[in-house]
Short mmCIF file of C-alpha atoms in Angstrom, two decimals:
data_model
loop_
_atom_site.label_atom_id
_atom_site.label_comp_id
_atom_site.label_asym_id
_atom_site.label_seq_id
_atom_site.Cartn_x
_atom_site.Cartn_y
_atom_site.Cartn_z
CA UNK F 1 -11.23 -24.03 -14.90
CA UNK F 2 -14.90 -24.60 -15.53
CA UNK F 3 -14.95 -28.17 -13.89
CA UNK F 4 -15.59 -29.80 -17.55
CA UNK F 5 -12.69 -31.43 -19.14
CA UNK F 6 -13.03 -32.50 -22.89
CA UNK F 7 -10.95 -35.15 -24.89
CA UNK F 8 -9.35 -34.69 -27.24
CA UNK F 9 -9.19 -30.94 -27.78
CA UNK F 10 -8.59 -31.67 -31.49
CA UNK F 11 -9.17 -34.46 -34.18
CA UNK F 12 -8.62 -34.68 -37.69
CA UNK F 13 -10.53 -37.63 -39.27
CA UNK F 14 -10.82 -38.72 -42.96
CA UNK F 15 -14.38 -38.46 -44.08
CA UNK F 16 -16.32 -41.68 -43.46
CA UNK F 17 -14.57 -42.71 -40.45
CA UNK F 18 -15.94 -42.73 -36.72
CA UNK F 19 -15.16 -40.72 -34.11
CA UNK F 20 -15.88 -40.45 -30.48
CA UNK F 21 -15.35 -37.54 -28.07
CA UNK F 22 -15.28 -37.79 -24.27
CA UNK F 23 -16.80 -35.10 -21.45
CA UNK F 24 -15.79 -35.72 -18.03
CA UNK F 25 -17.51 -33.04 -15.27
CA UNK F 26 -15.02 -32.89 -12.67
CA UNK F 27 -17.93 -32.31 -10.04
CA UNK F 28 -21.23 -33.77 -9.75
CA UNK F 29 -23.69 -31.98 -12.09
CA UNK F 30 -27.17 -33.40 -12.79
CA UNK F 31 -27.40 -31.88 -16.41
CA UNK F 32 -24.96 -32.40 -19.11
CA UNK F 33 -25.41 -30.99 -22.61
CA UNK F 34 -23.63 -31.36 -25.95
CA UNK F 35 -23.44 -28.10 -28.21
CA UNK F 36 -21.94 -27.47 -31.62
CA UNK F 37 -20.23 -24.52 -32.99
CA UNK F 38 -19.37 -23.68 -36.45
CA UNK F 39 -17.57 -20.58 -37.63
CA UNK F 40 -19.25 -17.40 -37.50
CA UNK F 41 -22.30 -19.09 -35.23
CA UNK F 42 -23.25 -19.30 -31.66
CA UNK F 43 -23.16 -22.63 -29.96
CA UNK F 44 -26.20 -24.79 -31.12
CA UNK F 45 -27.88 -27.45 -28.87
CA UNK F 46 -27.61 -31.04 -29.83
CA UNK F 47 -28.70 -32.90 -26.53
CA UNK F 48 -29.00 -33.04 -22.96
CA UNK F 49 -28.49 -35.44 -20.16
CA UNK F 50 -30.12 -35.51 -16.52
CA UNK F 51 -28.06 -38.05 -14.57
CA UNK F 52 -28.25 -40.82 -17.09
CA UNK F 53 -31.31 -40.24 -18.93
CA UNK F 54 -31.12 -38.73 -22.30
CA UNK F 55 -34.03 -36.20 -22.22
CA UNK F 56 -33.86 -34.43 -25.36
CA UNK F 57 -32.43 -34.27 -28.71
CA UNK F 58 -32.30 -31.52 -31.37
CA UNK F 59 -33.16 -32.32 -34.74
CA UNK F 60 -29.42 -31.30 -35.67
CA UNK F 61 -28.47 -34.55 -33.95
CA UNK F 62 -28.91 -36.80 -37.39
CA UNK F 63 -29.05 -40.78 -36.67
CA UNK F 64 -25.00 -40.82 -37.32
CA UNK F 65 -24.83 -39.09 -33.79
CA UNK F 66 -25.26 -40.90 -30.65
CA UNK F 67 -24.56 -39.86 -27.14
CA UNK F 68 -24.45 -41.66 -24.01
CA UNK F 69 -23.84 -41.01 -20.46
CA UNK F 70 -23.32 -44.19 -18.32
CA UNK F 71 -23.99 -43.84 -14.92
CA UNK F 72 -24.53 -40.30 -14.68
CA UNK F 73 -21.05 -39.10 -14.91
CA UNK F 74 -18.79 -38.63 -17.96
CA UNK F 75 -20.41 -38.79 -21.51
CA UNK F 76 -19.39 -39.68 -24.90
CA UNK F 77 -20.70 -38.31 -28.32
CA UNK F 78 -20.02 -40.54 -31.31
CA UNK F 79 -20.18 -39.36 -34.75
CA UNK F 80 -20.46 -42.27 -37.36
CA UNK F 81 -19.28 -42.08 -41.16
CA UNK F 82 -18.25 -38.52 -40.67
CA UNK F 83 -18.99 -35.94 -43.33
CA UNK F 84 -17.14 -32.77 -44.04
CA UNK F 85 -20.07 -30.81 -42.55
CA UNK F 86 -19.57 -32.17 -39.10
CA UNK F 87 -16.58 -30.14 -39.03
CA UNK F 88 -17.08 -27.92 -35.77
CA UNK F 89 -16.15 -27.21 -32.34
CA UNK F 90 -18.04 -29.71 -29.87
CA UNK F 91 -18.80 -28.24 -26.78
CA UNK F 92 -19.77 -29.90 -23.36
CA UNK F 93 -21.52 -27.95 -20.80
CA UNK F 94 -22.97 -28.72 -17.45
CA UNK F 95 -25.51 -27.26 -14.83
CA UNK F 96 -27.24 -27.87 -11.88
CA UNK F 97 -30.50 -29.52 -11.58
CA UNK F 98 -32.63 -25.88 -11.17
CA UNK F 99 -34.31 -23.62 -13.11
CA UNK F 100 -32.47 -20.57 -14.36
CA UNK F 101 -29.02 -21.42 -13.54
CA UNK F 102 -26.04 -21.19 -15.76
CA UNK F 103 -24.14 -23.91 -17.83
CA UNK F 104 -20.43 -24.06 -17.35
CA UNK F 105 -18.81 -25.05 -20.85
CA UNK F 106 -15.50 -27.31 -21.41
CA UNK F 107 -12.88 -26.20 -23.74
CA UNK F 108 -14.41 -28.01 -26.44
CA UNK F 109 -13.13 -30.52 -29.13
CA UNK F 110 -12.32 -29.11 -32.48
CA UNK F 111 -13.36 -31.84 -35.27
CA UNK F 112 -11.90 -31.44 -38.80
CA UNK F 113 -13.13 -33.82 -41.55
CA UNK F 114 -11.04 -33.89 -44.50
CA UNK P 1 -34.96 -19.55 -37.08
CA UNK P 2 -32.73 -17.52 -35.14
CA UNK P 3 -34.39 -16.91 -31.78
CA UNK P 4 -31.76 -14.70 -30.18
CA UNK P 5 -30.15 -12.00 -32.30
CA UNK P 6 -27.06 -10.22 -31.98
CA UNK P 7 -26.98 -7.91 -35.04
CA UNK P 8 -23.65 -6.38 -34.65
CA UNK P 9 -20.93 -8.54 -35.57
CA UNK P 10 -18.24 -6.58 -34.29
CA UNK P 11 -17.45 -3.45 -31.85
CA UNK P 12 -14.32 -1.49 -31.41
CA UNK P 13 -14.08 0.74 -28.06
CA UNK P 14 -11.23 2.49 -26.56
CA UNK P 15 -9.79 1.42 -23.25
CA UNK P 16 -11.54 3.11 -20.31
CA UNK P 17 -14.80 3.96 -22.47
CA UNK P 18 -18.14 2.09 -22.14
CA UNK P 19 -18.96 -1.23 -24.22
CA UNK P 20 -22.47 -1.99 -25.10
CA UNK P 21 -23.54 -5.07 -26.40
CA UNK P 22 -27.09 -5.72 -27.73
CA UNK P 23 -29.40 -8.57 -27.99
CA UNK P 24 -32.82 -9.25 -29.30
CA UNK P 25 -34.99 -12.08 -29.01
CA UNK P 26 -38.18 -13.34 -30.66
CA UNK P 27 -39.47 -16.04 -28.50
CA UNK P 28 -41.54 -14.61 -25.38
CA UNK P 29 -41.32 -17.91 -23.54
CA UNK P 30 -37.86 -16.95 -22.90
CA UNK P 31 -37.26 -15.87 -19.37
CA UNK P 32 -33.67 -16.22 -18.49
CA UNK P 33 -30.80 -14.35 -20.15
CA UNK P 34 -27.03 -14.89 -20.16
CA UNK P 35 -24.09 -13.60 -21.38
CA UNK P 36 -20.79 -15.44 -22.16
CA UNK P 37 -17.44 -14.52 -23.33
CA UNK P 38 -15.37 -16.66 -25.60
CA UNK P 39 -11.76 -16.48 -26.41
CA UNK P 40 -10.51 -18.35 -29.88
CA UNK P 41 -10.09 -21.93 -29.41
CA UNK P 42 -11.87 -22.11 -26.03
CA UNK P 43 -15.05 -22.61 -24.73
CA UNK P 44 -17.35 -20.00 -23.66
CA UNK P 45 -17.15 -18.65 -20.31
CA UNK P 46 -20.21 -17.56 -18.13
CA UNK P 47 -20.31 -13.95 -17.30
CA UNK P 48 -23.47 -12.62 -16.02
CA UNK P 49 -27.08 -13.46 -16.08
CA UNK P 50 -30.76 -12.11 -15.56
CA UNK P 51 -33.93 -13.56 -14.59
CA UNK P 52 -37.10 -12.05 -16.48
CA UNK P 53 -38.23 -10.76 -13.17
CA UNK P 54 -35.37 -8.16 -13.00
CA UNK P 55 -34.68 -5.39 -15.41
CA UNK P 56 -31.02 -4.99 -14.12
CA UNK P 57 -28.25 -7.15 -12.78
CA UNK P 58 -24.59 -5.96 -12.00
CA UNK P 59 -21.39 -7.46 -11.12
CA UNK P 60 -18.28 -5.58 -11.19
CA UNK P 61 -17.57 -3.77 -14.51
CA UNK P 62 -20.37 -5.69 -16.30
CA UNK P 63 -24.02 -5.02 -16.00
CA UNK P 64 -26.94 -6.39 -17.87
CA UNK P 65 -30.21 -4.75 -18.69
CA UNK P 66 -33.26 -6.11 -19.73
CA UNK P 67 -36.35 -4.54 -21.61
CA UNK P 68 -38.89 -7.62 -21.68
CA UNK P 69 -41.50 -5.40 -23.63
CA UNK P 70 -38.86 -4.70 -26.45
CA UNK P 71 -37.67 -7.97 -26.00
CA UNK P 72 -34.11 -6.51 -25.84
CA UNK P 73 -31.22 -6.84 -23.52
CA UNK P 74 -27.91 -5.05 -23.50
CA UNK P 75 -24.46 -5.81 -21.55
CA UNK P 76 -22.54 -2.71 -20.53
CA UNK P 77 -18.76 -2.90 -19.83
CA UNK P 78 -17.47 -0.13 -17.96
CA UNK P 79 -14.44 0.59 -18.02
CA UNK P 80 -13.54 -1.59 -20.87
CA UNK P 81 -10.13 -3.11 -20.90
CA UNK P 82 -8.02 -4.43 -23.20
CA UNK P 83 -8.43 -7.69 -21.83
CA UNK P 84 -12.22 -7.66 -22.65
CA UNK P 85 -11.51 -8.10 -26.12
CA UNK P 86 -13.12 -11.45 -27.21
CA UNK P 87 -16.55 -12.52 -28.74
CA UNK P 88 -19.51 -12.09 -26.44
CA UNK P 89 -22.56 -14.11 -26.91
CA UNK P 90 -26.11 -13.83 -25.49
CA UNK P 91 -27.88 -16.63 -24.87
CA UNK P 92 -31.57 -17.27 -23.84
CA UNK P 93 -33.43 -20.05 -22.12
CA UNK P 94 -37.39 -20.75 -21.17
CA UNK P 95 -37.96 -21.13 -17.62
CA UNK P 96 -38.57 -24.65 -17.79
CA UNK P 97 -36.10 -25.17 -20.19
CA UNK P 98 -32.73 -26.60 -20.46
CA UNK P 99 -31.47 -25.58 -23.64
CA UNK P 100 -29.67 -22.33 -24.34
CA UNK P 101 -30.23 -20.51 -27.60
CA UNK P 102 -27.42 -18.54 -28.42
CA UNK P 103 -26.88 -15.41 -30.60
CA UNK P 104 -24.15 -15.52 -33.33
CA UNK P 105 -21.94 -13.23 -31.11
CA UNK P 106 -20.49 -10.09 -31.26
CA UNK P 107 -16.59 -9.44 -31.42
CA UNK P 108 -15.61 -6.77 -29.02
CA UNK P 109 -11.89 -5.05 -29.51
CA UNK P 110 -10.68 -2.68 -27.01
CA UNK P 111 -8.07 -0.52 -28.14
CA UNK P 112 -5.32 1.06 -25.78
#
């Protein structure tokens, strides 16, 4: 148990639909990250929050993607007008607000866009 | 551009032998390095890390070696066990950074 719960575990959606994923850290951690992993690749950074502030967004995060972390606890990642290329595993991770600390990942949400 | 590279997509080792997984990086600003293990349909699990002020870090059967001049690190698993079979990802970040840069992974198979 890494202390990060993600919901849903799997999501199948039709192209053009909107989807929302949720990440719930079990304990208080300042930093929360979203990554995306496609087949044969390592996880790729999407965005991160320090408390409720979204401090960095990757260029991978198109304007169809939006992430929030109200109150600095759980986080949501929404994808609007999904495309087949959005099919991937979406991973949430947490870490302490310190340099050189490991990030702990949730089990991910597997998105399939048909 | 891939700043962290794992050039061996797969590795097969006999149980009890040493597994050596390699990783190269290009960004000289990286100074914190991690290894993660991943089973199918699960998120990556943290294994071991090393800061650039060290050249070796050991935790049980797992040892990570860092060669800064060569921009190379390796993970040694000894003795290897069948339960170690998984995909191993190397990751790196700069000191003041936050985002981890991952390699593409090496699939390790430990055979009985």
